[in-house]
PDB file of C-alpha atoms in Angstrom:
ATOM      1  CA  MET D   1      -9.801  -2.448 -22.829  1.00 72.00           C
ATOM      2  CA  ALA D   2      -9.540   0.922 -21.150  1.00 88.00           C
ATOM      3  CA  ARG D   3     -11.104   1.606 -17.768  1.00 92.00           C
ATOM      4  CA  ILE D   4     -13.591   4.502 -17.789  1.00 96.00           C
ATOM      5  CA  LEU D   5     -14.859   6.351 -14.722  1.00 97.00           C
ATOM      6  CA  ILE D   6     -18.388   7.784 -15.054  1.00 97.00           C
ATOM      7  CA  ILE D   7     -19.137  10.664 -12.679  1.00 97.00           C
ATOM      8  CA  GLU D   8     -22.881  11.205 -13.110  1.00 96.00           C
ATOM      9  CA  ASP D   9     -25.677  11.685 -10.568  1.00 94.00           C
ATOM     10  CA  GLU D  10     -28.536  10.661 -12.896  1.00 94.00           C
ATOM     11  CA  GLN D  11     -28.570   6.937 -12.167  1.00 93.00           C
ATOM     12  CA  ASP D  12     -30.627   5.950 -15.228  1.00 94.00           C
ATOM     13  CA  LEU D  13     -28.273   7.828 -17.558  1.00 94.00           C
ATOM     14  CA  ALA D  14     -25.191   6.492 -15.800  1.00 95.00           C
ATOM     15  CA  GLY D  15     -26.566   2.980 -16.152  1.00 95.00           C
ATOM     16  CA  LEU D  16     -27.262   3.471 -19.862  1.00 95.00           C
ATOM     17  CA  VAL D  17     -23.770   4.789 -20.526  1.00 95.00           C
ATOM     18  CA  GLU D  18     -22.181   2.055 -18.424  1.00 95.00           C
ATOM     19  CA  TYR D  19     -24.151  -0.666 -20.246  1.00 95.00           C
ATOM     20  CA  ASN D  20     -23.073   0.578 -23.676  1.00 94.00           C
ATOM     21  CA  LEU D  21     -19.439   1.039 -22.648  1.00 95.00           C
ATOM     22  CA  ARG D  22     -19.286  -2.502 -21.277  1.00 94.00           C
ATOM     23  CA  ALA D  23     -20.957  -3.826 -24.427  1.00 93.00           C
ATOM     24  CA  ALA D  24     -18.149  -2.124 -26.363  1.00 91.00           C
ATOM     25  CA  GLY D  25     -15.580  -3.934 -24.225  1.00 91.00           C
ATOM     26  CA  PHE D  26     -14.647  -1.194 -21.755  1.00 93.00           C
ATOM     27  CA  GLU D  27     -14.211  -1.645 -18.018  1.00 94.00           C
ATOM     28  CA  THR D  28     -16.306   0.867 -16.084  1.00 96.00           C
ATOM     29  CA  GLU D  29     -16.805   2.340 -12.648  1.00 95.00           C
ATOM     30  CA  THR D  30     -19.430   4.892 -11.605  1.00 96.00           C
ATOM     31  CA  ALA D  31     -19.763   7.595  -8.964  1.00 96.00           C
ATOM     32  CA  ASN D  32     -22.820   9.769  -8.339  1.00 95.00           C
ATOM     33  CA  THR D  33     -20.999  12.593  -6.555  1.00 96.00           C
ATOM     34  CA  GLY D  34     -17.940  14.683  -7.310  1.00 95.00           C
ATOM     35  CA  ALA D  35     -16.210  13.669  -4.085  1.00 95.00           C
ATOM     36  CA  GLY D  36     -16.908  10.019  -4.774  1.00 95.00           C
ATOM     37  CA  GLY D  37     -15.558  10.333  -8.294  1.00 96.00           C
ATOM     38  CA  LEU D  38     -12.350  11.966  -7.120  1.00 95.00           C
ATOM     39  CA  ALA D  39     -11.874   9.272  -4.473  1.00 95.00           C
ATOM     40  CA  LYS D  40     -12.320   6.487  -7.024  1.00 95.00           C
ATOM     41  CA  ALA D  41      -9.974   8.166  -9.513  1.00 95.00           C
ATOM     42  CA  ARG D  42      -7.285   8.474  -6.840  1.00 93.00           C
ATOM     43  CA  ALA D  43      -7.774   4.912  -5.625  1.00 92.00           C
ATOM     44  CA  ARG D  44      -7.404   3.462  -9.116  1.00 91.00           C
ATOM     45  CA  MET D  45      -6.436   5.678 -12.021  1.00 93.00           C
ATOM     46  CA  PRO D  46      -8.858   5.467 -14.974  1.00 94.00           C
ATOM     47  CA  GLU D  47      -7.875   5.802 -18.633  1.00 93.00           C
ATOM     48  CA  LEU D  48     -10.712   8.309 -19.182  1.00 95.00           C
ATOM     49  CA  VAL D  49     -13.304  10.191 -17.130  1.00 97.00           C
ATOM     50  CA  LEU D  50     -16.857  11.037 -18.244  1.00 97.00           C
ATOM     51  CA  LEU D  51     -17.838  14.019 -16.105  1.00 97.00           C
ATOM     52  CA  ASP D  52     -21.200  15.678 -15.529  1.00 96.00           C
ATOM     53  CA  LEU D  53     -21.033  19.363 -14.577  1.00 94.00           C
ATOM     54  CA  MET D  54     -24.120  19.518 -12.345  1.00 93.00           C
ATOM     55  CA  LEU D  55     -23.350  17.223  -9.427  1.00 95.00           C
ATOM     56  CA  PRO D  56     -25.095  17.274  -6.023  1.00 94.00           C
ATOM     57  CA  ASP D  57     -22.032  18.098  -3.923  1.00 93.00           C
ATOM     58  CA  VAL D  58     -19.084  19.511  -5.853  1.00 91.00           C
ATOM     59  CA  ALA D  59     -19.541  21.315  -9.163  1.00 93.00           C
ATOM     60  CA  GLY D  60     -18.182  19.336 -12.091  1.00 93.00           C
ATOM     61  CA  SER D  61     -16.004  22.300 -13.052  1.00 93.00           C
ATOM     62  CA  GLU D  62     -14.328  22.061  -9.647  1.00 94.00           C
ATOM     63  CA  VAL D  63     -13.861  18.305 -10.071  1.00 95.00           C
ATOM     64  CA  LEU D  64     -12.187  19.001 -13.417  1.00 94.00           C
ATOM     65  CA  ARG D  65      -9.921  21.605 -11.826  1.00 92.00           C
ATOM     66  CA  MET D  66      -8.917  19.163  -9.094  1.00 93.00           C
ATOM     67  CA  LEU D  67      -8.221  16.383 -11.588  1.00 93.00           C
ATOM     68  CA  LYS D  68      -6.023  18.665 -13.694  1.00 89.00           C
ATOM     69  CA  SER D  69      -4.131  19.986 -10.662  1.00 88.00           C
ATOM     70  CA  ASP D  70      -3.339  16.474  -9.385  1.00 88.00           C
ATOM     71  CA  SER D  71       0.156  15.407 -10.464  1.00 83.00           C
ATOM     72  CA  GLU D  72      -0.978  11.795 -10.921  1.00 85.00           C
ATOM     73  CA  LEU D  73      -4.317  12.441 -12.606  1.00 90.00           C
ATOM     74  CA  ARG D  74      -3.721  15.516 -14.764  1.00 85.00           C
ATOM     75  CA  LYS D  75      -2.843  13.380 -17.799  1.00 84.00           C
ATOM     76  CA  VAL D  76      -6.136  11.451 -17.656  1.00 91.00           C
ATOM     77  CA  PRO D  77      -8.440  12.580 -20.497  1.00 91.00           C
ATOM     78  CA  VAL D  78     -11.759  14.083 -19.392  1.00 94.00           C
ATOM     79  CA  VAL D  79     -14.917  14.256 -21.505  1.00 95.00           C
ATOM     80  CA  ILE D  80     -17.599  16.547 -20.103  1.00 95.00           C
ATOM     81  CA  VAL D  81     -21.162  15.249 -20.549  1.00 95.00           C
ATOM     82  CA  SER D  82     -23.575  18.016 -19.588  1.00 93.00           C
ATOM     83  CA  ALA D  83     -26.994  19.539 -20.255  1.00 92.00           C
ATOM     84  CA  LYS D  84     -25.278  22.947 -20.254  1.00 90.00           C
ATOM     85  CA  GLY D  85     -25.009  23.296 -24.000  1.00 84.00           C
ATOM     86  CA  GLN D  86     -24.420  26.983 -24.643  1.00 87.00           C
ATOM     87  CA  GLU D  87     -21.321  27.827 -26.642  1.00 83.00           C
ATOM     88  CA  SER D  88     -19.935  29.719 -23.634  1.00 85.00           C
ATOM     89  CA  ASP D  89     -20.323  26.579 -21.471  1.00 86.00           C
ATOM     90  CA  ARG D  90     -18.487  24.420 -24.007  1.00 85.00           C
ATOM     91  CA  ILE D  91     -15.708  26.964 -24.413  1.00 84.00           C
ATOM     92  CA  GLN D  92     -15.314  27.239 -20.640  1.00 85.00           C
ATOM     93  CA  GLY D  93     -15.102  23.463 -20.284  1.00 87.00           C
ATOM     94  CA  LEU D  94     -12.488  23.090 -23.015  1.00 84.00           C
ATOM     95  CA  GLU D  95     -10.464  26.003 -21.690  1.00 81.00           C
ATOM     96  CA  ALA D  96     -10.480  24.389 -18.239  1.00 84.00           C
ATOM     97  CA  GLY D  97      -8.737  21.342 -19.694  1.00 85.00           C
ATOM     98  CA  ALA D  98     -11.500  18.996 -20.865  1.00 90.00           C
ATOM     99  CA  ASP D  99     -10.577  16.920 -23.902  1.00 87.00           C
ATOM    100  CA  ASP D 100     -14.091  16.951 -25.368  1.00 89.00           C
ATOM    101  CA  TYR D 101     -17.605  18.187 -24.546  1.00 92.00           C
ATOM    102  CA  VAL D 102     -20.814  16.249 -25.244  1.00 92.00           C
ATOM    103  CA  VAL D 103     -24.177  17.946 -24.738  1.00 91.00           C
ATOM    104  CA  LYS D 104     -27.189  16.145 -23.244  1.00 92.00           C
ATOM    105  CA  PRO D 105     -29.371  14.698 -24.654  1.00 90.00           C
ATOM    106  CA  PHE D 106     -26.854  12.892 -26.807  1.00 90.00           C
ATOM    107  CA  SER D 107     -26.672   9.965 -29.187  1.00 91.00           C
ATOM    108  CA  VAL D 108     -25.103   6.974 -27.439  1.00 91.00           C
ATOM    109  CA  ARG D 109     -23.345   6.115 -30.690  1.00 90.00           C
ATOM    110  CA  GLU D 110     -21.830   9.602 -30.869  1.00 89.00           C
ATOM    111  CA  LEU D 111     -20.632   9.360 -27.265  1.00 92.00           C
ATOM    112  CA  MET D 112     -18.969   6.012 -27.971  1.00 92.00           C
ATOM    113  CA  LEU D 113     -17.226   7.457 -31.035  1.00 89.00           C
ATOM    114  CA  ARG D 114     -15.984  10.468 -29.087  1.00 89.00           C
ATOM    115  CA  VAL D 115     -14.707   8.314 -26.233  1.00 92.00           C
ATOM    116  CA  LYS D 116     -12.783   6.130 -28.676  1.00 89.00           C
ATOM    117  CA  ALA D 117     -11.369   9.188 -30.488  1.00 87.00           C
ATOM    118  CA  VAL D 118     -10.084  10.721 -27.232  1.00 87.00           C
ATOM    119  CA  LEU D 119      -8.538   7.401 -26.172  1.00 88.00           C
ATOM    120  CA  ARG D 120      -6.824   7.036 -29.570  1.00 83.00           C
ATOM    121  CA  ARG D 121      -5.256  10.473 -29.187  1.00 77.00           C
ATOM    122  CA  SER D 122      -4.143   9.623 -25.666  1.00 73.00           C
ATOM    123  CA  ASP D 123      -2.632   6.294 -26.779  1.00 68.00           C
ATOM    124  CA  ALA D 124      -0.770   8.005 -29.616  1.00 61.00           C
ATOM    125  CA  GLU D 125       0.821  10.414 -27.153  1.00 59.00           C
ATOM    126  CA  GLU D 126       1.966   7.559 -24.917  1.00 56.00           C
ATOM    127  CA  GLY D 127       3.648   5.713 -27.767  1.00 52.00           C
ATOM    128  CA  PRO D 128       7.370   5.957 -28.455  1.00 48.00           C
ATOM    129  CA  ALA D 129       8.418   9.110 -30.288  1.00 52.00           C
ATOM    130  CA  PRO D 130      11.572  11.184 -30.494  1.00 68.00           C
ATOM    131  CA  GLN D 131      12.159  14.165 -28.293  1.00 84.00           C
ATOM    132  CA  LEU D 132      11.425  17.525 -29.846  1.00 89.00           C
ATOM    133  CA  SER D 133      13.584  20.572 -29.253  1.00 90.00           C
ATOM    134  CA  THR D 134      13.258  24.170 -30.386  1.00 91.00           C
ATOM    135  CA  GLY D 135      15.301  26.965 -28.839  1.00 89.00           C
ATOM    136  CA  ASP D 136      15.110  26.659 -25.051  1.00 92.00           C
ATOM    137  CA  ILE D 137      12.153  24.265 -25.193  1.00 94.00           C
ATOM    138  CA  GLN D 138      12.570  20.490 -24.976  1.00 93.00           C
ATOM    139  CA  LEU D 139       9.512  18.233 -25.273  1.00 93.00           C
ATOM    140  CA  ASP D 140       9.710  14.556 -24.304  1.00 89.00           C
ATOM    141  CA  THR D 141       6.676  12.724 -25.649  1.00 82.00           C
ATOM    142  CA  SER D 142       7.405   9.432 -23.886  1.00 74.00           C
ATOM    143  CA  ARG D 143       7.525  11.116 -20.469  1.00 78.00           C
ATOM    144  CA  HIS D 144       4.871  13.696 -21.348  1.00 81.00           C
ATOM    145  CA  GLN D 145       7.309  16.332 -20.079  1.00 87.00           C
ATOM    146  CA  VAL D 146       8.310  19.820 -21.201  1.00 93.00           C
ATOM    147  CA  ARG D 147      11.426  21.632 -20.028  1.00 93.00           C
ATOM    148  CA  VAL D 148      12.447  25.232 -20.606  1.00 94.00           C
ATOM    149  CA  LYS D 149      16.162  25.840 -20.017  1.00 92.00           C
ATOM    150  CA  GLY D 150      16.210  22.602 -18.035  1.00 90.00           C
ATOM    151  CA  GLU D 151      13.312  23.562 -15.754  1.00 92.00           C
ATOM    152  CA  GLU D 152      10.054  21.633 -16.045  1.00 92.00           C
ATOM    153  CA  ALA D 153       7.012  23.534 -17.303  1.00 92.00           C
ATOM    154  CA  VAL D 154       3.819  21.935 -15.988  1.00 89.00           C
ATOM    155  CA  LEU D 155       1.287  21.794 -18.831  1.00 88.00           C
ATOM    156  CA  THR D 156      -2.193  20.354 -19.060  1.00 83.00           C
ATOM    157  CA  ALA D 157      -2.759  17.511 -21.539  1.00 80.00           C
ATOM    158  CA  LEU D 158      -4.290  19.961 -24.028  1.00 83.00           C
ATOM    159  CA  GLU D 159      -1.447  22.458 -23.668  1.00 89.00           C
ATOM    160  CA  PHE D 160       1.072  19.656 -24.181  1.00 90.00           C
ATOM    161  CA  ARG D 161      -0.756  18.460 -27.287  1.00 88.00           C
ATOM    162  CA  LEU D 162      -0.948  22.009 -28.638  1.00 91.00           C
ATOM    163  CA  LEU D 163       2.772  22.648 -28.118  1.00 94.00           C
ATOM    164  CA  ARG D 164       3.685  19.276 -29.598  1.00 91.00           C
ATOM    165  CA  THR D 165       1.607  19.994 -32.707  1.00 91.00           C
ATOM    166  CA  LEU D 166       3.240  23.403 -33.186  1.00 94.00           C
ATOM    167  CA  MET D 167       6.741  21.980 -32.669  1.00 92.00           C
ATOM    168  CA  GLU D 168       6.152  19.094 -35.066  1.00 89.00           C
ATOM    169  CA  ARG D 169       4.969  21.598 -37.680  1.00 89.00           C
ATOM    170  CA  GLY D 170       7.563  24.269 -36.949  1.00 88.00           C
ATOM    171  CA  GLY D 171       7.648  27.122 -39.443  1.00 87.00           C
ATOM    172  CA  ARG D 172       4.268  26.199 -40.934  1.00 88.00           C
ATOM    173  CA  VAL D 173       1.199  28.325 -40.220  1.00 90.00           C
ATOM    174  CA  GLN D 174      -1.590  26.446 -38.424  1.00 90.00           C
ATOM    175  CA  THR D 175      -5.055  27.950 -38.699  1.00 89.00           C
ATOM    176  CA  ARG D 176      -7.299  28.006 -35.654  1.00 86.00           C
ATOM    177  CA  GLU D 177      -9.680  25.604 -37.395  1.00 83.00           C
ATOM    178  CA  VAL D 178      -6.871  23.127 -38.084  1.00 84.00           C
ATOM    179  CA  LEU D 179      -5.714  23.306 -34.464  1.00 86.00           C
ATOM    180  CA  LEU D 180      -9.263  22.740 -33.204  1.00 82.00           C
ATOM    181  CA  SER D 181      -9.535  19.677 -35.428  1.00 79.00           C
ATOM    182  CA  ASP D 182      -6.076  18.211 -34.818  1.00 80.00           C
ATOM    183  CA  VAL D 183      -5.516  19.131 -31.158  1.00 82.00           C
ATOM    184  CA  TRP D 184      -9.030  19.137 -29.730  1.00 75.00           C
ATOM    185  CA  GLY D 185     -10.410  16.598 -32.205  1.00 69.00           C
ATOM    186  CA  ILE D 186     -13.458  18.746 -32.977  1.00 61.00           C
ATOM    187  CA  GLN D 187     -14.656  20.775 -35.921  1.00 52.00           C
ATOM    188  CA  ALA D 188     -15.108  24.536 -35.811  1.00 43.00           C
ATOM    189  CA  GLU D 189     -18.479  24.360 -34.044  1.00 52.00           C
ATOM    190  CA  ILE D 190     -16.657  25.821 -31.043  1.00 53.00           C
ATOM    191  CA  HIS D 191     -15.667  29.453 -31.429  1.00 57.00           C
ATOM    192  CA  THR D 192     -12.001  29.596 -32.324  1.00 64.00           C
ATOM    193  CA  ARG D 193     -11.149  32.006 -29.507  1.00 77.00           C
ATOM    194  CA  THR D 194     -10.673  28.949 -27.296  1.00 81.00           C
ATOM    195  CA  VAL D 195      -7.453  28.383 -29.298  1.00 87.00           C
ATOM    196  CA  ASP D 196      -6.337  31.936 -28.551  1.00 89.00           C
ATOM    197  CA  THR D 197      -6.927  31.396 -24.830  1.00 88.00           C
ATOM    198  CA  HIS D 198      -4.829  28.231 -24.784  1.00 90.00           C
ATOM    199  CA  ILE D 199      -2.026  29.866 -26.778  1.00 93.00           C
ATOM    200  CA  LYS D 200      -1.979  32.731 -24.257  1.00 92.00           C
ATOM    201  CA  ARG D 201      -1.722  30.322 -21.314  1.00 91.00           C
ATOM    202  CA  LEU D 202       0.907  28.239 -23.085  1.00 93.00           C
ATOM    203  CA  ARG D 203       3.071  31.307 -23.724  1.00 94.00           C
ATOM    204  CA  GLU D 204       2.754  32.324 -20.079  1.00 93.00           C
ATOM    205  CA  LYS D 205       3.905  28.893 -18.878  1.00 94.00           C
ATOM    206  CA  LEU D 206       6.844  28.860 -21.295  1.00 95.00           C
ATOM    207  CA  GLY D 207       7.952  32.345 -20.202  1.00 94.00           C
ATOM    208  CA  PRO D 208      10.250  34.266 -22.582  1.00 93.00           C
ATOM    209  CA  ALA D 209      10.759  31.058 -24.595  1.00 94.00           C
ATOM    210  CA  GLY D 210       7.096  31.267 -25.564  1.00 93.00           C
ATOM    211  CA  ASP D 211       7.861  34.214 -27.839  1.00 93.00           C
ATOM    212  CA  ILE D 212       8.732  31.730 -30.590  1.00 93.00           C
ATOM    213  CA  ILE D 213       4.975  31.125 -31.028  1.00 95.00           C
ATOM    214  CA  GLU D 214       4.025  33.780 -33.557  1.00 94.00           C
ATOM    215  CA  THR D 215       0.499  35.063 -34.120  1.00 93.00           C
ATOM    216  CA  ILE D 216      -0.435  35.305 -37.793  1.00 91.00           C
ATOM    217  CA  ARG D 217      -3.168  37.921 -37.612  1.00 88.00           C
ATOM    218  CA  GLY D 218      -6.491  36.757 -38.998  1.00 85.00           C
ATOM    219  CA  VAL D 219      -5.167  33.268 -39.698  1.00 87.00           C
ATOM    220  CA  GLY D 220      -3.630  31.380 -36.775  1.00 90.00           C
ATOM    221  CA  TYR D 221      -0.202  30.592 -35.333  1.00 94.00           C
ATOM    222  CA  LYS D 222       3.187  29.182 -36.184  1.00 92.00           C
ATOM    223  CA  LEU D 223       6.270  28.239 -34.219  1.00 93.00           C
ATOM    224  CA  ASN D 224       9.494  29.906 -35.363  1.00 90.00           C
ATOM    225  CA  SER D 225      12.881  28.333 -34.793  1.00 79.00           C
ATOM    226  CA  PRO D 226      15.227  30.835 -33.100  1.00 70.00           C
TER     227      PRO D 226
END
């Protein structure tokens, strides 16, 4: 089973999560500081990271930024587990590249289901699939790579998933709610402007080629073939 790294300074909670993950068949490792978590992730890459935001040394948001800026670790899914449960906190975490956000206190069963859902999405992306091409954009799902006019565009895992979804459904309008469900794996409990933020960043990274992503005012987005 997948190896999961738990970065959590509350030892009782970390122990509870670790016990339930191991009971479900997962391999686990824990760290009670941000620096320790980063060191363990770099020493042996996990399949998923459970990340608390309020750590004693480095803020969890900074740990997330460092994970997503690391060329080896940026593809590793991250699930934030935090007591910071305001909508603005969840939006900020998702916009920073987290794959899901679980608010403390949480149901252990719900956490297990969310972990499995994120891992299923990650496994699906690693499986064999044809390359996708639209205009100047080429997307290689097996290598998790995007090129624009032959030059690599470095995308986060969420940005890659968002672009892949739009390319696979080219010409068809995708509502913000559908994108939240299919790309983020969550229902519309998160304000849909997080989709708008990711579309904006995706367009910026694609440069002029990003103009093929059309905004359908009041509805969502679609990708137009040139």
